[in-house]
PDB file of C-alpha atoms in Angstrom:
ATOM      1  CA  MET A   1      -6.865 -19.509  -2.468  1.00 93.00           C
ATOM      2  CA  CYS A   2      -7.416 -17.551  -5.676  1.00 96.00           C
ATOM      3  CA  TRP A   3      -6.673 -14.250  -3.934  1.00 97.00           C
ATOM      4  CA  TRP A   4      -3.482 -15.602  -2.436  1.00 98.00           C
ATOM      5  CA  ALA A   5      -2.259 -16.953  -5.773  1.00 98.00           C
ATOM      6  CA  PHE A   6      -3.131 -13.683  -7.533  1.00 97.00           C
ATOM      7  CA  THR A   7      -1.572 -11.411  -4.925  1.00 97.00           C
ATOM      8  CA  GLY A   8       1.525 -13.591  -4.514  1.00 97.00           C
ATOM      9  CA  LEU A   9       2.214 -13.679  -8.243  1.00 97.00           C
ATOM     10  CA  THR A  10       1.481  -9.956  -8.551  1.00 95.00           C
ATOM     11  CA  HIS A  11       3.969  -9.146  -5.798  1.00 95.00           C
ATOM     12  CA  LEU A  12       6.670 -11.394  -7.232  1.00 96.00           C
ATOM     13  CA  LEU A  13       6.245 -10.994 -10.977  1.00 93.00           C
ATOM     14  CA  ILE A  14       5.069  -7.392 -11.301  1.00 92.00           C
ATOM     15  CA  GLU A  15       6.281  -5.535  -8.213  1.00 93.00           C
ATOM     16  CA  GLY A  16       9.568  -7.450  -7.953  1.00 93.00           C
ATOM     17  CA  PRO A  17      10.880  -6.244 -11.326  1.00 90.00           C
ATOM     18  CA  PHE A  18       9.999  -2.644 -10.404  1.00 90.00           C
ATOM     19  CA  VAL A  19      12.056  -2.835  -7.227  1.00 93.00           C
ATOM     20  CA  PHE A  20      15.066  -4.494  -8.820  1.00 90.00           C
ATOM     21  CA  THR A  21      15.046  -2.554 -12.127  1.00 87.00           C
ATOM     22  CA  PRO A  22      15.650   1.071 -11.211  1.00 85.00           C
ATOM     23  CA  ASP A  23      16.115   2.124 -14.847  1.00 85.00           C
ATOM     24  CA  PHE A  24      12.802   0.687 -16.092  1.00 79.00           C
ATOM     25  CA  PHE A  25      11.649   4.057 -17.391  1.00 79.00           C
ATOM     26  CA  SER A  26      14.687   4.794 -19.531  1.00 83.00           C
ATOM     27  CA  LYS A  27      15.500   1.406 -21.083  1.00 83.00           C
ATOM     28  CA  ASN A  28      16.058   1.344 -24.844  1.00 85.00           C
ATOM     29  CA  SER A  29      14.439  -2.100 -25.097  1.00 87.00           C
ATOM     30  CA  PRO A  30      11.770  -2.175 -22.376  1.00 86.00           C
ATOM     31  CA  ASN A  31      10.094  -5.461 -21.498  1.00 87.00           C
ATOM     32  CA  PHE A  32       6.433  -6.011 -20.627  1.00 88.00           C
ATOM     33  CA  PHE A  33       6.910  -5.192 -16.938  1.00 87.00           C
ATOM     34  CA  ASP A  34       8.750  -1.957 -17.747  1.00 86.00           C
ATOM     35  CA  GLU A  35       5.780  -0.916 -19.862  1.00 87.00           C
ATOM     36  CA  VAL A  36       3.353  -1.847 -17.062  1.00 89.00           C
ATOM     37  CA  TRP A  37       5.201   0.458 -14.661  1.00 88.00           C
ATOM     38  CA  LYS A  38       5.415   3.263 -17.204  1.00 89.00           C
ATOM     39  CA  GLU A  39       1.651   3.071 -17.620  1.00 91.00           C
ATOM     40  CA  TYR A  40       0.975   2.799 -13.869  1.00 91.00           C
ATOM     41  CA  SER A  41       3.217   5.824 -13.285  1.00 91.00           C
ATOM     42  CA  LYS A  42       0.556   7.930 -14.976  1.00 92.00           C
ATOM     43  CA  GLY A  43      -1.504   7.284 -11.859  1.00 92.00           C
ATOM     44  CA  ASP A  44       1.404   7.638  -9.433  1.00 93.00           C
ATOM     45  CA  SER A  45       4.539   9.379 -10.682  1.00 93.00           C
ATOM     46  CA  ARG A  46       6.425   8.436  -7.516  1.00 93.00           C
ATOM     47  CA  TYR A  47       7.270   5.187  -9.307  1.00 91.00           C
ATOM     48  CA  VAL A  48       9.155   6.967 -12.089  1.00 89.00           C
ATOM     49  CA  ALA A  49      10.816   9.262  -9.534  1.00 91.00           C
ATOM     50  CA  ARG A  50      11.909   6.164  -7.537  1.00 91.00           C
ATOM     51  CA  ASP A  51      10.456   7.682  -4.351  1.00 92.00           C
ATOM     52  CA  THR A  52      12.204   5.948  -1.449  1.00 93.00           C
ATOM     53  CA  ALA A  53       9.029   5.229   0.525  1.00 93.00           C
ATOM     54  CA  THR A  54       7.338   3.723  -2.537  1.00 93.00           C
ATOM     55  CA  VAL A  55      10.357   1.590  -3.467  1.00 94.00           C
ATOM     56  CA  THR A  56      10.663   0.417   0.144  1.00 95.00           C
ATOM     57  CA  VAL A  57       7.006  -0.587   0.431  1.00 95.00           C
ATOM     58  CA  GLU A  58       7.151  -2.374  -2.926  1.00 95.00           C
ATOM     59  CA  GLY A  59      10.415  -4.087  -1.950  1.00 96.00           C
ATOM     60  CA  ILE A  60       9.008  -5.439   1.295  1.00 96.00           C
ATOM     61  CA  THR A  61       5.884  -6.508  -0.537  1.00 96.00           C
ATOM     62  CA  ALA A  62       7.799  -8.305  -3.295  1.00 96.00           C
ATOM     63  CA  VAL A  63      10.348 -10.019  -1.057  1.00 97.00           C
ATOM     64  CA  LEU A  64       8.208 -10.935   1.979  1.00 97.00           C
ATOM     65  CA  GLU A  65       4.518 -10.806   1.123  1.00 97.00           C
ATOM     66  CA  GLY A  66       4.812 -12.388  -2.327  1.00 97.00           C
ATOM     67  CA  PRO A  67       6.354 -15.652  -1.106  1.00 98.00           C
ATOM     68  CA  ALA A  68       4.176 -15.629   2.040  1.00 98.00           C
ATOM     69  CA  SER A  69       1.057 -15.313  -0.128  1.00 98.00           C
ATOM     70  CA  LEU A  70       2.105 -18.348  -2.161  1.00 98.00           C
ATOM     71  CA  LEU A  71       2.827 -20.194   1.085  1.00 98.00           C
ATOM     72  CA  ALA A  72      -0.765 -19.349   2.089  1.00 98.00           C
ATOM     73  CA  VAL A  73      -1.999 -21.126  -1.061  1.00 98.00           C
ATOM     74  CA  TYR A  74      -0.087 -24.230   0.019  1.00 98.00           C
ATOM     75  CA  ALA A  75      -1.244 -23.930   3.643  1.00 98.00           C
ATOM     76  CA  ILE A  76      -4.903 -23.624   2.665  1.00 98.00           C
ATOM     77  CA  ALA A  77      -4.748 -26.424   0.099  1.00 98.00           C
ATOM     78  CA  SER A  78      -3.072 -28.830   2.491  1.00 98.00           C
ATOM     79  CA  GLY A  79      -5.052 -27.814   5.595  1.00 96.00           C
ATOM     80  CA  LYS A  80      -2.031 -26.673   7.625  1.00 97.00           C
ATOM     81  CA  SER A  81      -2.679 -25.547  11.179  1.00 94.00           C
ATOM     82  CA  TYR A  82      -0.829 -22.266  10.608  1.00 97.00           C
ATOM     83  CA  SER A  83      -3.038 -21.276   7.669  1.00 97.00           C
ATOM     84  CA  HIS A  84      -5.095 -18.608   9.437  1.00 98.00           C
ATOM     85  CA  ILE A  85      -2.179 -17.179  11.403  1.00 98.00           C
ATOM     86  CA  LEU A  86      -0.246 -16.810   8.137  1.00 98.00           C
ATOM     87  CA  GLN A  87      -3.215 -15.272   6.333  1.00 98.00           C
ATOM     88  CA  PHE A  88      -3.830 -12.830   9.188  1.00 98.00           C
ATOM     89  CA  THR A  89      -0.163 -11.824   9.296  1.00 98.00           C
ATOM     90  CA  VAL A  90       0.131 -11.263   5.544  1.00 98.00           C
ATOM     91  CA  CYS A  91      -3.133  -9.284   5.544  1.00 98.00           C
ATOM     92  CA  LEU A  92      -1.775  -6.998   8.250  1.00 98.00           C
ATOM     93  CA  GLY A  93       1.352  -6.504   6.144  1.00 97.00           C
ATOM     94  CA  GLN A  94      -0.725  -5.662   3.088  1.00 97.00           C
ATOM     95  CA  LEU A  95      -2.899  -3.234   5.025  1.00 97.00           C
ATOM     96  CA  TYR A  96       0.147  -1.586   6.592  1.00 97.00           C
ATOM     97  CA  GLY A  97       1.709  -1.217   3.131  1.00 96.00           C
ATOM     98  CA  CYS A  98      -1.469   0.407   1.834  1.00 96.00           C
ATOM     99  CA  LEU A  99      -1.546   2.811   4.772  1.00 96.00           C
ATOM    100  CA  VAL A 100       2.062   3.851   4.172  1.00 96.00           C
ATOM    101  CA  TYR A 101       1.393   4.151   0.434  1.00 94.00           C
ATOM    102  CA  PHE A 102      -1.667   6.385   0.808  1.00 95.00           C
ATOM    103  CA  ILE A 103      -0.462   8.397   3.815  1.00 95.00           C
ATOM    104  CA  THR A 104       2.871   9.259   2.195  1.00 94.00           C
ATOM    105  CA  ALA A 105       0.989  10.377  -0.917  1.00 93.00           C
ATOM    106  CA  TYR A 106      -1.166  12.638   1.239  1.00 94.00           C
ATOM    107  CA  LEU A 107       1.807  14.038   3.175  1.00 94.00           C
ATOM    108  CA  ASP A 108       3.724  14.702  -0.044  1.00 91.00           C
ATOM    109  CA  GLY A 109       0.910  16.773  -1.515  1.00 90.00           C
ATOM    110  CA  PHE A 110      -1.354  14.161  -3.052  1.00 89.00           C
ATOM    111  CA  ASN A 111      -0.634  15.263  -6.646  1.00 88.00           C
ATOM    112  CA  PHE A 112       1.087  12.381  -8.435  1.00 88.00           C
ATOM    113  CA  TRP A 113      -1.282  11.575 -11.299  1.00 90.00           C
ATOM    114  CA  ALA A 114      -1.532  12.759 -14.882  1.00 89.00           C
ATOM    115  CA  SER A 115      -5.320  13.247 -14.786  1.00 91.00           C
ATOM    116  CA  PRO A 116      -8.397  12.415 -12.692  1.00 90.00           C
ATOM    117  CA  PHE A 117      -8.916   9.277 -14.795  1.00 94.00           C
ATOM    118  CA  TYR A 118      -5.506   7.891 -13.787  1.00 92.00           C
ATOM    119  CA  PHE A 119      -6.108   8.864 -10.175  1.00 91.00           C
ATOM    120  CA  TRP A 120      -9.374   6.920  -9.981  1.00 93.00           C
ATOM    121  CA  ALA A 121      -8.428   4.027 -12.266  1.00 94.00           C
ATOM    122  CA  TYR A 122      -4.853   3.387 -11.129  1.00 92.00           C
ATOM    123  CA  PHE A 123      -4.190   5.087  -7.806  1.00 92.00           C
ATOM    124  CA  ILE A 124      -7.552   4.235  -6.212  1.00 93.00           C
ATOM    125  CA  GLY A 125      -8.955   1.428  -8.373  1.00 94.00           C
ATOM    126  CA  ALA A 126      -5.860  -0.718  -8.732  1.00 92.00           C
ATOM    127  CA  ASN A 127      -5.058  -0.457  -5.035  1.00 94.00           C
ATOM    128  CA  SER A 128      -8.513  -0.798  -3.484  1.00 96.00           C
ATOM    129  CA  SER A 129      -8.439  -4.596  -3.725  1.00 96.00           C
ATOM    130  CA  TRP A 130      -5.424  -4.613  -1.387  1.00 96.00           C
ATOM    131  CA  VAL A 131      -7.496  -2.790   1.219  1.00 97.00           C
ATOM    132  CA  VAL A 132     -10.882  -4.505   0.900  1.00 98.00           C
ATOM    133  CA  ILE A 133      -9.876  -8.147   0.406  1.00 98.00           C
ATOM    134  CA  PRO A 134      -7.168  -8.300   3.114  1.00 98.00           C
ATOM    135  CA  THR A 135      -9.592  -6.629   5.553  1.00 98.00           C
ATOM    136  CA  LEU A 136     -12.193  -9.332   4.892  1.00 98.00           C
ATOM    137  CA  ILE A 137      -9.650 -12.175   5.063  1.00 98.00           C
ATOM    138  CA  ALA A 138      -8.098 -10.785   8.258  1.00 98.00           C
ATOM    139  CA  ALA A 139     -11.527 -10.581   9.925  1.00 98.00           C
ATOM    140  CA  ARG A 140     -12.328 -14.173   8.901  1.00 98.00           C
ATOM    141  CA  SER A 141      -8.954 -15.478  10.055  1.00 98.00           C
ATOM    142  CA  TRP A 142      -9.227 -13.569  13.340  1.00 98.00           C
ATOM    143  CA  LYS A 143     -12.581 -15.222  14.025  1.00 98.00           C
ATOM    144  CA  ARG A 144     -11.186 -18.680  13.199  1.00 97.00           C
ATOM    145  CA  ILE A 145      -8.124 -18.155  15.402  1.00 97.00           C
ATOM    146  CA  CYS A 146     -10.295 -16.958  18.307  1.00 96.00           C
ATOM    147  CA  ALA A 147     -12.663 -19.905  17.867  1.00 95.00           C
ATOM    148  CA  ALA A 148      -9.743 -22.350  17.906  1.00 94.00           C
ATOM    149  CA  ILE A 149      -8.308 -20.792  21.063  1.00 93.00           C
ATOM    150  CA  HIS A 150     -11.729 -20.813  22.711  1.00 93.00           C
ATOM    151  CA  GLN A 151     -12.177 -24.490  21.812  1.00 90.00           C
ATOM    152  CA  SER A 152      -8.753 -25.417  23.192  1.00 86.00           C
ATOM    153  CA  GLU A 153      -9.533 -23.573  26.433  1.00 83.00           C
ATOM    154  CA  LYS A 154     -12.773 -25.586  26.771  1.00 81.00           C
ATOM    155  CA  VAL A 155     -10.839 -28.836  26.349  1.00 78.00           C
ATOM    156  CA  LYS A 156      -8.257 -27.814  28.959  1.00 74.00           C
ATOM    157  CA  THR A 157     -10.918 -27.019  31.584  1.00 70.00           C
ATOM    158  CA  LYS A 158     -12.615 -30.399  31.311  1.00 63.00           C
TER     159      LYS A 158
END
């Protein structure tokens, strides 16, 4: 549940303002989130440039995956039957977003950072959690879904 709360709030409260504040880099009175994106842009300047693929991935993430992640917190806490299907679906969305994010960087020349430190700390480090953790959760949810289907098939054949 901690991951889902963290990722949901990150998508809504940090990525949401980036998507819906196109002038974050040039504001006279920047807020905390504007400063976060200015700093992160040292690791990926596509954010300052408002690269369409990056804005699109972040928009989908903020609008769909953020609320779905918080719904996962509720589903897990209350033992809802759709919990693992929801978790699996959101994980696939997160992994797809990461693929688009990294592949477009590669196709565009893979040169969007101010220095190797920002590349490793921000571009790789800050994003690696959204590859590793969703992969582990998706595998666990897949196993639980398969086990539930297998169990229901056993009951039907009796």
